[in-house]
Amino acid sequence: VTTPLRRKEGAGKRREMADYSAARLPGHQAEGGYYTFEVHVRAPDAKSGGAGARRRRIAGAVAGVCVAAVCLIGATSRPAGPVGLAEGGGVSNQMLFGSRHRTTFLDQLKTDGNFPPAVHSAMDFTVDPCTNFFQYACGTWQKKAVIPAEQGGIAKSWDTAEDKAYAALHQLMLAEYPSGSPDRKVHDWFKSCMDLKTVQEKKAAPLKPWLASVEAIDSHDKLWDTLVLFQLWSIPTMIKLSVSADEKEPLKHDLFLEPSGLVLPDSSYYDTEDDDDAKKHVAALHKYLKSITMLAGYSEEEAHASADRTIEVEKMLAQFQDDEPWVSIEDSYMHYNKSQLEAHSPNIPWDKYFGGLSAGCKESGLECLSTLGDKNNLVMDAPYFYQKLSEAFGNHTADYWKPYLRTHVIYNLSPLLSDAFLNATFKLDAELDGVEDQPARWHKCVAAVQHGLPGLTDQLYVKHHFPASAKKKAMTMMEQLRQAFISNLKNVKWMDEKTRAAAMHKAESIDFNIGSPPRGAPLWGSDN
């Protein structure tokens, strides 16, 4: 159960998430120090379509199924059995049977549920789970949780695990390793990030090569050379690429093109026509972009103009995202080949763009995008966005985009620069999320090393914190879930035998990937 608490009133509410949230009220304290509100996913209208809306609808459906399933389990009239997992890999009675009486079942969970202490202490057993499952599962935690000063919010499901992992990685990165070992590279990267004296002395110097590539743009060819460079180095722009399993054929992989290009959390933050909060957010963003551009060495006049243009471009991109037409789930799985993509957005030189990315991979000893071409393995999450983006590239000179790219490269690289940049970012975070303090430097550096050397960092963590015994326990638990699911399939009345056989075959064919891939698998990589 994901349990978000948010510090600032409205933070996250604008994103229309189907959850309960909490945030600190400005000027006064609510119970427990946070403001609590319920957020519903709204119905589609002219400004709520697109890929994000599709995901929200799916998430809402899944949440509804989960709550219904819990209620049905409680209402099932079957013999009660002991609660817990069978050690030997078999299915425990509790996984197969509910309780003869719902009230008895719920009371038994409170006293004999064998929940881990951290789970039990978070639950509110005074609440009926079929009336308010969130409050039942997380109510006590929500009353007692305290949002750290350096965070705008916390989510119990993920933040606790992430905090433990970061603390463990911090200690591993501090340790010394033999020269030439892969682990030494992780240590050296972390050490260089933590060298505050050098960071303070360099100020904006690390930005210079990146800014030089932006300032050299004098044609659309050089514009796209720079966009390729940014993509290769994971500096976000208006084009976002990701590789994932096909929506209908999970054994195939597609290249997904998603809308991107905004500094603020989502497109609703730019709707300044009739939203006072949005006006404040955009004003804070303008002030921030001007500040960091001046810190990078530009004059106040240049910085102001860069901030103006960046806001103009981001408002345009936000409008493209807002205007994405609402489509059915089936229609959102449209596949394209490269020729069709070029016809759809002709002012984006896809051949040059993908070719540049492929060449960049080859320089690093890798192969990427080799299957692009006539195969229909491109999926646009937001076709309208890319159509309008293509038109924008056709309507504007290369010079038009330079201020936007300038501020974005400064923004995306600023977290690891001197204190002056960090202080500027902190002011923006305080305005948007209500944070009260900056995160510790070591936390930023762990994240930077993990991003820069993911394979080596993962190997180091697994070697020290994920023994084979832990993986065995997890595999046992997953196998128990599989067997419980298969056992349930045998008794589902609405399935015909052909459908039941296909479902059982699929369940039996699932492979479990837990914690890490097999040793030596290509996924590890070498991060050379």
PDB file of C-alpha atoms in Angstrom, residues 69 212 498:
ATOM      1  CA  ALA A  69     -10.601  -8.537  -3.225  1.00  0.00           C
ATOM      2  CA  ALA A 212      29.619  25.841 -25.110  1.00  0.00           C
ATOM      3  CA  LYS A 498     -10.120 -23.502 -22.400  1.00  0.00           C
TER       4      LYS A 498
END
